[in-house]
PDB file of C-alpha atoms in Angstrom:
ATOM      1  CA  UNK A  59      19.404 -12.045   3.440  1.00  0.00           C
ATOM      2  CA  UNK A  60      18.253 -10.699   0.008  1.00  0.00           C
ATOM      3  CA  UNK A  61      18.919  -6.708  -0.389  1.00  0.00           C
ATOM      4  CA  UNK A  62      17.358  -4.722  -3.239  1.00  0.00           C
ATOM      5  CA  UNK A  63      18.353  -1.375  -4.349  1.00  0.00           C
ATOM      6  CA  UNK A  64      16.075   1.182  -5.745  1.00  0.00           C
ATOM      7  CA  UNK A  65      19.313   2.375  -7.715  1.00  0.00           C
ATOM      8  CA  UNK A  66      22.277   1.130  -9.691  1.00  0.00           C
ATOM      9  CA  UNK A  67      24.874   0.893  -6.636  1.00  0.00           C
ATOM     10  CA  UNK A  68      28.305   1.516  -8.114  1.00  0.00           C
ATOM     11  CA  UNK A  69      31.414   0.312  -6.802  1.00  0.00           C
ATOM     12  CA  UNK A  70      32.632   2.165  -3.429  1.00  0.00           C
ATOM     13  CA  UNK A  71      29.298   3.257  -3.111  1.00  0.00           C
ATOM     14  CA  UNK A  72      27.886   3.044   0.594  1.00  0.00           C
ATOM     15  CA  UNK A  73      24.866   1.030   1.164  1.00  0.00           C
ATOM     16  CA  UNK A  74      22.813   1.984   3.824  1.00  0.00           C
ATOM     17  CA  UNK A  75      20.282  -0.302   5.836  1.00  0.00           C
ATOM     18  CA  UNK A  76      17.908   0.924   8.370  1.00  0.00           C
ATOM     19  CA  UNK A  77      19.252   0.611  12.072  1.00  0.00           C
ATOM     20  CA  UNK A  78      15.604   0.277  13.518  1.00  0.00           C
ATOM     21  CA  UNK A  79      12.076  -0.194  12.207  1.00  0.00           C
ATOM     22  CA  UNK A  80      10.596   3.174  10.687  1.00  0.00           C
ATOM     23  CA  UNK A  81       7.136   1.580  11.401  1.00  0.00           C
ATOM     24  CA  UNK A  82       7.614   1.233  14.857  1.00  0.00           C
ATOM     25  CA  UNK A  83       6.067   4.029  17.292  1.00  0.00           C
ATOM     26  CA  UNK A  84       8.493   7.168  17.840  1.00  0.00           C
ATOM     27  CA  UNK A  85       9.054   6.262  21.317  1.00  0.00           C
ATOM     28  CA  UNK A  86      10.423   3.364  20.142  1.00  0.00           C
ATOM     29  CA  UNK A  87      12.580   4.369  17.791  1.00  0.00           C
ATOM     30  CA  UNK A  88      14.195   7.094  19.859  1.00  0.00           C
ATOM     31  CA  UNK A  89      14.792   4.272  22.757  1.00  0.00           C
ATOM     32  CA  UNK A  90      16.729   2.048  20.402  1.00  0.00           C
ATOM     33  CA  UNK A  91      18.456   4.776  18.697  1.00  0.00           C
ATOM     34  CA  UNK A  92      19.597   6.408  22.207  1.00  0.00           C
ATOM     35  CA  UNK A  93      21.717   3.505  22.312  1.00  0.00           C
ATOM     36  CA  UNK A  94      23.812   4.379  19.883  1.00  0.00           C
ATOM     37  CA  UNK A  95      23.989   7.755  21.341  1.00  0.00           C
ATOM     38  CA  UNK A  96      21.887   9.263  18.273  1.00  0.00           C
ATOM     39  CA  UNK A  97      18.836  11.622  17.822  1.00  0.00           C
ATOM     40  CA  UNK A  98      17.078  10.986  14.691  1.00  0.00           C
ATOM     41  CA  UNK A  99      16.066  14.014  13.237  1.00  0.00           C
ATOM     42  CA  UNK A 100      14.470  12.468   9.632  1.00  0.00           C
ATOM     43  CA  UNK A 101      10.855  13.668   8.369  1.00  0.00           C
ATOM     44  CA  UNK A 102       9.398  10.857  10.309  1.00  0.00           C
ATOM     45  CA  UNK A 103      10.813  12.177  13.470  1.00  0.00           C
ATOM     46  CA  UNK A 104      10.027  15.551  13.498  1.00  0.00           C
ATOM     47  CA  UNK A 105       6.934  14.953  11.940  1.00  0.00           C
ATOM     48  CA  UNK A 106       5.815  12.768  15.013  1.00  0.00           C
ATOM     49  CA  UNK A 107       7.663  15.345  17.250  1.00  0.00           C
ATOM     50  CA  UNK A 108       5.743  18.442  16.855  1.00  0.00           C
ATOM     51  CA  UNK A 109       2.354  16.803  16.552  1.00  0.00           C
ATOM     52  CA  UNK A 110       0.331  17.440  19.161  1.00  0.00           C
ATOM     53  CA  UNK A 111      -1.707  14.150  18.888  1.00  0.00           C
ATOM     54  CA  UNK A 112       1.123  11.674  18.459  1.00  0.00           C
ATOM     55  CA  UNK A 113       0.771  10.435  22.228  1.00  0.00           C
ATOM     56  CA  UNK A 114      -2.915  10.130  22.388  1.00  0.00           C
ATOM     57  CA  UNK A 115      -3.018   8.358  18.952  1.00  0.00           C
ATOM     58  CA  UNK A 116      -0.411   5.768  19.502  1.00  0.00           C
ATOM     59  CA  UNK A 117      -2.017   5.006  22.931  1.00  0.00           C
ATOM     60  CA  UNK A 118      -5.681   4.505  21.549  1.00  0.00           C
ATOM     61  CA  UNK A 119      -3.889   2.598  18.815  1.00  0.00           C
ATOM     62  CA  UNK A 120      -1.528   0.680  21.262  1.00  0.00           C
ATOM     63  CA  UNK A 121      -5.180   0.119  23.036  1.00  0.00           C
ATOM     64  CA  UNK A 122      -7.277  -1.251  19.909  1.00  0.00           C
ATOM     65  CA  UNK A 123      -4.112  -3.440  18.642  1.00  0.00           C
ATOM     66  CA  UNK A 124      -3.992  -5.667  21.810  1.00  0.00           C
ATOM     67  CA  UNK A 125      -8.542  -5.742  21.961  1.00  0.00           C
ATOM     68  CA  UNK A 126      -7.766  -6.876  18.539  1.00  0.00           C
ATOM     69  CA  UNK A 127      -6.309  -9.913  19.159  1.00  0.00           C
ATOM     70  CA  UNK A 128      -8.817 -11.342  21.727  1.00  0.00           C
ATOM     71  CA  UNK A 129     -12.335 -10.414  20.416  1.00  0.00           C
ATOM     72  CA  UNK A 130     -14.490 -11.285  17.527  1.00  0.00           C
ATOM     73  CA  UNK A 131     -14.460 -10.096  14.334  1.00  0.00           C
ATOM     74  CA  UNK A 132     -17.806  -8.214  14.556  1.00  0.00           C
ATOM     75  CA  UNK A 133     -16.582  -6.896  17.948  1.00  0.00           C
ATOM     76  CA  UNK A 134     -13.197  -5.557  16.182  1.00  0.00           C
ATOM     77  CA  UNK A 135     -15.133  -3.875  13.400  1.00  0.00           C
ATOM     78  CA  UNK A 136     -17.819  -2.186  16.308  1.00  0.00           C
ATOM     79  CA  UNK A 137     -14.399  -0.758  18.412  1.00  0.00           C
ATOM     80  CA  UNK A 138     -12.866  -0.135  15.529  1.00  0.00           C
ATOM     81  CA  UNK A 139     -14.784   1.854  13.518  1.00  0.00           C
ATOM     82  CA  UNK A 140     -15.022   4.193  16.280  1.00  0.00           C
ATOM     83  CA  UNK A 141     -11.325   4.588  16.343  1.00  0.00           C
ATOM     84  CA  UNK A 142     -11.222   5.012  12.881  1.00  0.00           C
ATOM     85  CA  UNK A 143     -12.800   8.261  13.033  1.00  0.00           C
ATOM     86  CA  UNK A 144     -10.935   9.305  15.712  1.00  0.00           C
ATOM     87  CA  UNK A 145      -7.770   8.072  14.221  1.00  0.00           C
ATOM     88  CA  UNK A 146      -8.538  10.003  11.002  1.00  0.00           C
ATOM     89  CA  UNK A 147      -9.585  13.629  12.899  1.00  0.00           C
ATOM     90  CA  UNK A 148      -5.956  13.229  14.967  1.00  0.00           C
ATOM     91  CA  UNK A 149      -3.714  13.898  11.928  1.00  0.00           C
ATOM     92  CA  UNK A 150      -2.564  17.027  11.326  1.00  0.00           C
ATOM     93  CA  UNK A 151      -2.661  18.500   7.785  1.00  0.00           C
ATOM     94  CA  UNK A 152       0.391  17.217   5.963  1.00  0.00           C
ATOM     95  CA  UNK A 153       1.085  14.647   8.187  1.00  0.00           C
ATOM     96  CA  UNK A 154       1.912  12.171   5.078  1.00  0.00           C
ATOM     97  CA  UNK A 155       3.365   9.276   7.386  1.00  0.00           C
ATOM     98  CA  UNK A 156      -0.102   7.707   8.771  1.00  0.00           C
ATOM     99  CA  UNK A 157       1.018   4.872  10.318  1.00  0.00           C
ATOM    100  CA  UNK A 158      -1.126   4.583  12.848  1.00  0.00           C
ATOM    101  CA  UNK A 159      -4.322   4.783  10.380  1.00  0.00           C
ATOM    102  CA  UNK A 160      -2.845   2.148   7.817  1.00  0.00           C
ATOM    103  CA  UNK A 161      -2.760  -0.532  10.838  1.00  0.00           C
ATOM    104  CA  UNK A 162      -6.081   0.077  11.867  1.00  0.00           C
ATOM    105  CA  UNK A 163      -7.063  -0.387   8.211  1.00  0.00           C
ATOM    106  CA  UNK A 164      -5.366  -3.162   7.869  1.00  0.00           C
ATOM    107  CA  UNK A 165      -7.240  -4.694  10.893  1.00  0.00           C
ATOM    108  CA  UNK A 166     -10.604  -3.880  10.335  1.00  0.00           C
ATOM    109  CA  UNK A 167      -9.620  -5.213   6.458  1.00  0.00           C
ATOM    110  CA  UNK A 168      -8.949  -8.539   7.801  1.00  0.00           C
ATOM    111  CA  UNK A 169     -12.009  -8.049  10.115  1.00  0.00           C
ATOM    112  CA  UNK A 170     -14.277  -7.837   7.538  1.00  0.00           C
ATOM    113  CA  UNK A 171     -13.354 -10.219   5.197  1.00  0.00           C
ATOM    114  CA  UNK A 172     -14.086 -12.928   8.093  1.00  0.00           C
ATOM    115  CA  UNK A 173     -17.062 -11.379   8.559  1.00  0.00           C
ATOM    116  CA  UNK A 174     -17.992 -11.674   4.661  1.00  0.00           C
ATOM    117  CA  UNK A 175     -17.418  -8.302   3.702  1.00  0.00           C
ATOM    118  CA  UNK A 176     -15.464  -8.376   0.995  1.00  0.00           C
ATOM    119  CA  UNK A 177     -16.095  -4.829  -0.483  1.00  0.00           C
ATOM    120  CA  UNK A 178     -15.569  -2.875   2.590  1.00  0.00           C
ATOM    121  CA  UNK A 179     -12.361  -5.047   3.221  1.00  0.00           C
ATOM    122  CA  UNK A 180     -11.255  -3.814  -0.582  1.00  0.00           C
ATOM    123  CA  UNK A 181     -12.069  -0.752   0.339  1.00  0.00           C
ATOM    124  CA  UNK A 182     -10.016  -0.349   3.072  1.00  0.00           C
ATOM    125  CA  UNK A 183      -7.441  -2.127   1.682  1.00  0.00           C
ATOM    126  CA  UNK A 184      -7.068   0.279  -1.317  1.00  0.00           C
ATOM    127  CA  UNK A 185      -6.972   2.897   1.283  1.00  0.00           C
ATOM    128  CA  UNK A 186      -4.271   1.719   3.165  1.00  0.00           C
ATOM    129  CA  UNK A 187      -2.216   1.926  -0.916  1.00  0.00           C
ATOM    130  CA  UNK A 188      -3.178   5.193  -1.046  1.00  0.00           C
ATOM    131  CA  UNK A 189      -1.860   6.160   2.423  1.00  0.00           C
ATOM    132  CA  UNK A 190       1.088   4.348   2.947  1.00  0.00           C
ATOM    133  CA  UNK A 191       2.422   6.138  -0.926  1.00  0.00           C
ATOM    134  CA  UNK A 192       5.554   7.854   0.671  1.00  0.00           C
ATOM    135  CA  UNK A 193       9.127   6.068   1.397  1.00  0.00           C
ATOM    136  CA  UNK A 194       7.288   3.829   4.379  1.00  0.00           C
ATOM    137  CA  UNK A 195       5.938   1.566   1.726  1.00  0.00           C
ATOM    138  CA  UNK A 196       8.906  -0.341   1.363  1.00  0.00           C
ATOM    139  CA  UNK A 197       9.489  -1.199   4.777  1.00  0.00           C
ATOM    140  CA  UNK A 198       5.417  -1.977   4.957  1.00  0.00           C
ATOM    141  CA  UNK A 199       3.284  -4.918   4.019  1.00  0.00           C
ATOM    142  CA  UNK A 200       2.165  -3.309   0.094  1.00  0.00           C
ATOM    143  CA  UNK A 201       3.635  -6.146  -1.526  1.00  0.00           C
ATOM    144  CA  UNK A 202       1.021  -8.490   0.151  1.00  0.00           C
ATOM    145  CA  UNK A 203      -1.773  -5.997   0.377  1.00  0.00           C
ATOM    146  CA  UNK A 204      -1.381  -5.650  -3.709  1.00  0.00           C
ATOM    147  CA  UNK A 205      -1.222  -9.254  -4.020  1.00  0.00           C
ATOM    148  CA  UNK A 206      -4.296  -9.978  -1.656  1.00  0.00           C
ATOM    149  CA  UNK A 207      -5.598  -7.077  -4.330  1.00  0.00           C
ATOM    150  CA  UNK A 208      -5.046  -8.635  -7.496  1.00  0.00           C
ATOM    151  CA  UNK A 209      -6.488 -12.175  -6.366  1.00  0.00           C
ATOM    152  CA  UNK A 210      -9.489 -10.191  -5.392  1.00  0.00           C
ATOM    153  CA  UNK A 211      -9.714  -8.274  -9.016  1.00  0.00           C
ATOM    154  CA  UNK A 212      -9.136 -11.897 -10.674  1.00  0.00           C
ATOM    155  CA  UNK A 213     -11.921 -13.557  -8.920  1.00  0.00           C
ATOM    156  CA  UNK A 214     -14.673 -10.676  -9.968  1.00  0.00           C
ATOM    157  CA  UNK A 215     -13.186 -10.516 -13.628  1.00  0.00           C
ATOM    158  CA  UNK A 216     -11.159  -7.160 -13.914  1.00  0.00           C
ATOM    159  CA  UNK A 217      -8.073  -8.466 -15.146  1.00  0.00           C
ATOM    160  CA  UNK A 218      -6.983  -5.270 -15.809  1.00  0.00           C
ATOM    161  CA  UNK A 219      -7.116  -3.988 -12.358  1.00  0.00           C
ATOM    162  CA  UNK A 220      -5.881  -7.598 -11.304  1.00  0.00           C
ATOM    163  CA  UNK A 221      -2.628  -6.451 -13.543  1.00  0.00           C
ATOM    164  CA  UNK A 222      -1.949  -3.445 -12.319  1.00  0.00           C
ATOM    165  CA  UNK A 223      -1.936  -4.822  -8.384  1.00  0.00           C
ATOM    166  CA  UNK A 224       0.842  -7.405  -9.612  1.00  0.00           C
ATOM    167  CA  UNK A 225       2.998  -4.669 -10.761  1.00  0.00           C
ATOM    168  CA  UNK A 226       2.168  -2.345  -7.870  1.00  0.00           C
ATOM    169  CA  UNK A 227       3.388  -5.324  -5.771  1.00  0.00           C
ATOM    170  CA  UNK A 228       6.655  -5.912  -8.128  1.00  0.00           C
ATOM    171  CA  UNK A 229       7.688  -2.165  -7.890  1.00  0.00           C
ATOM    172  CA  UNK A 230       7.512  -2.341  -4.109  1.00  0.00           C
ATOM    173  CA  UNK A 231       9.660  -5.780  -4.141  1.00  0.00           C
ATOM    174  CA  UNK A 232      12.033  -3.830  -6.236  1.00  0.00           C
ATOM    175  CA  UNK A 233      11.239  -6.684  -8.423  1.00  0.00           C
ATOM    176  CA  UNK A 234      10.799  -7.011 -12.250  1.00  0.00           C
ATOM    177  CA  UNK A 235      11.407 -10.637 -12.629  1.00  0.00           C
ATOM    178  CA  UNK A 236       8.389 -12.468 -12.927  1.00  0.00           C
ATOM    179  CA  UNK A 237       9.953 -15.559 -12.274  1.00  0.00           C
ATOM    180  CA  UNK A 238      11.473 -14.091  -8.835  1.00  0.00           C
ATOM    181  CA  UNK A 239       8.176 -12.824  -7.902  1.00  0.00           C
ATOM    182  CA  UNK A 240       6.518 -16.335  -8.417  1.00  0.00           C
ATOM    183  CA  UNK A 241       8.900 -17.568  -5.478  1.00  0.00           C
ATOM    184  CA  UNK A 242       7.750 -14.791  -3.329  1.00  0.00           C
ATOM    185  CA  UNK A 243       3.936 -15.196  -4.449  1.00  0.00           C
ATOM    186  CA  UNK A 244       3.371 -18.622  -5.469  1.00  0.00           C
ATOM    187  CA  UNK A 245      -0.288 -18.103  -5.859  1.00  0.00           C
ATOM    188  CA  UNK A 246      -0.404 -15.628  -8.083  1.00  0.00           C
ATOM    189  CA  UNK A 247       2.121 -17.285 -10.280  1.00  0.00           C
ATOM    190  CA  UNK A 248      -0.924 -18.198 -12.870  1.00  0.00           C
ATOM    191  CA  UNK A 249      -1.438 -14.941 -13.029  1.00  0.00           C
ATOM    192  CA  UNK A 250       2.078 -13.971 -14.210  1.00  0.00           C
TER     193      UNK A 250
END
């Protein structure tokens, strides 16, 4: 196991590592912390607590994510899209853990770009950045969205926007060696 700290850790210092998976649904994580006899009361928590579309969301979502895996592409995007309105009108105003909206995102993304797409799948993809820019985005997938980002940028000539993916994608590997990145991203290492 490799751990990365977003601080200097000093000696005697605690380190602390998530029991659960923030990503997972809050259902979820209050199961698998009830075993330990604990009630989480973090942002995340009480955010998903008190809103009054949490259970409705997560089912549509719950819904979508398993029609995702056994239909088309251009059946995917059709559903989707749908949901994706709906997704968007269910959070609240301040809700700045949207989940639920960065998966679908992240879906219809990869939808898309089998479907030859490639600017809506950007698009979306960029989105999903934009949303997931609170403490979440270390336990999720920005590393790889960033990276999927900057091979994009390359390809159409904006090296500049190319660069700035990499280092999005460093700073959320808590990485600033380029040749420790390389091992996680071999195929941006010309890049580098």
């Amino acid at each position: 196991m490799i751990v990365f700290a977003t601080d200097d850790i000093k000696k005697g210092d605690e380190i602390c590592i998530s029991y659960i998976n923030p990503l997972s649904n809050y259902l979820e994580r209050k199961k698998e912390l009830s075993g330990w006899g604990f009630i989480c009361q973090c942002e995340l928590c009480e955010m998903d607590v008190k809103d009054p579309m949490y259970s409705e969301r997560n089912e549509m979502w719950e819904e979508f994510k398993k029609f995702s895996t056994e239909f088309l592409p251009k059946e995917i995007i059709a559903k989707g899209e749908a949901l994706l309105r709906k997704i968007r009108k269910s959070y609240i105003d301040g809700n700045k853990y949207k989940v639920v909206l960065a998966e679908l995102l992240w879906i219809l993304s990869s939808a898309y770009i089998q479907t030859g797409n490639t600017t809506t799948s950007v698009q979306y993809l960029e989105e999903v950045i934009k949303i997931m820019d609170n403490p979440l985005k270390y336990h999720y997938k920005i590393a790889e969205i960033c990276v999927s980002l900057a091979i994009y940028y390359e390809s159409t000539g904006d090296l500049q926007k190319s660069v700035q993916m990499i280092e999005k994608a460093m700073e959320s590997k808590f990485c600033n060696d380029k040749s420790q990145f390389k091992l996680y991203f071999p195929e941006i290492s010309h890049l580098l």
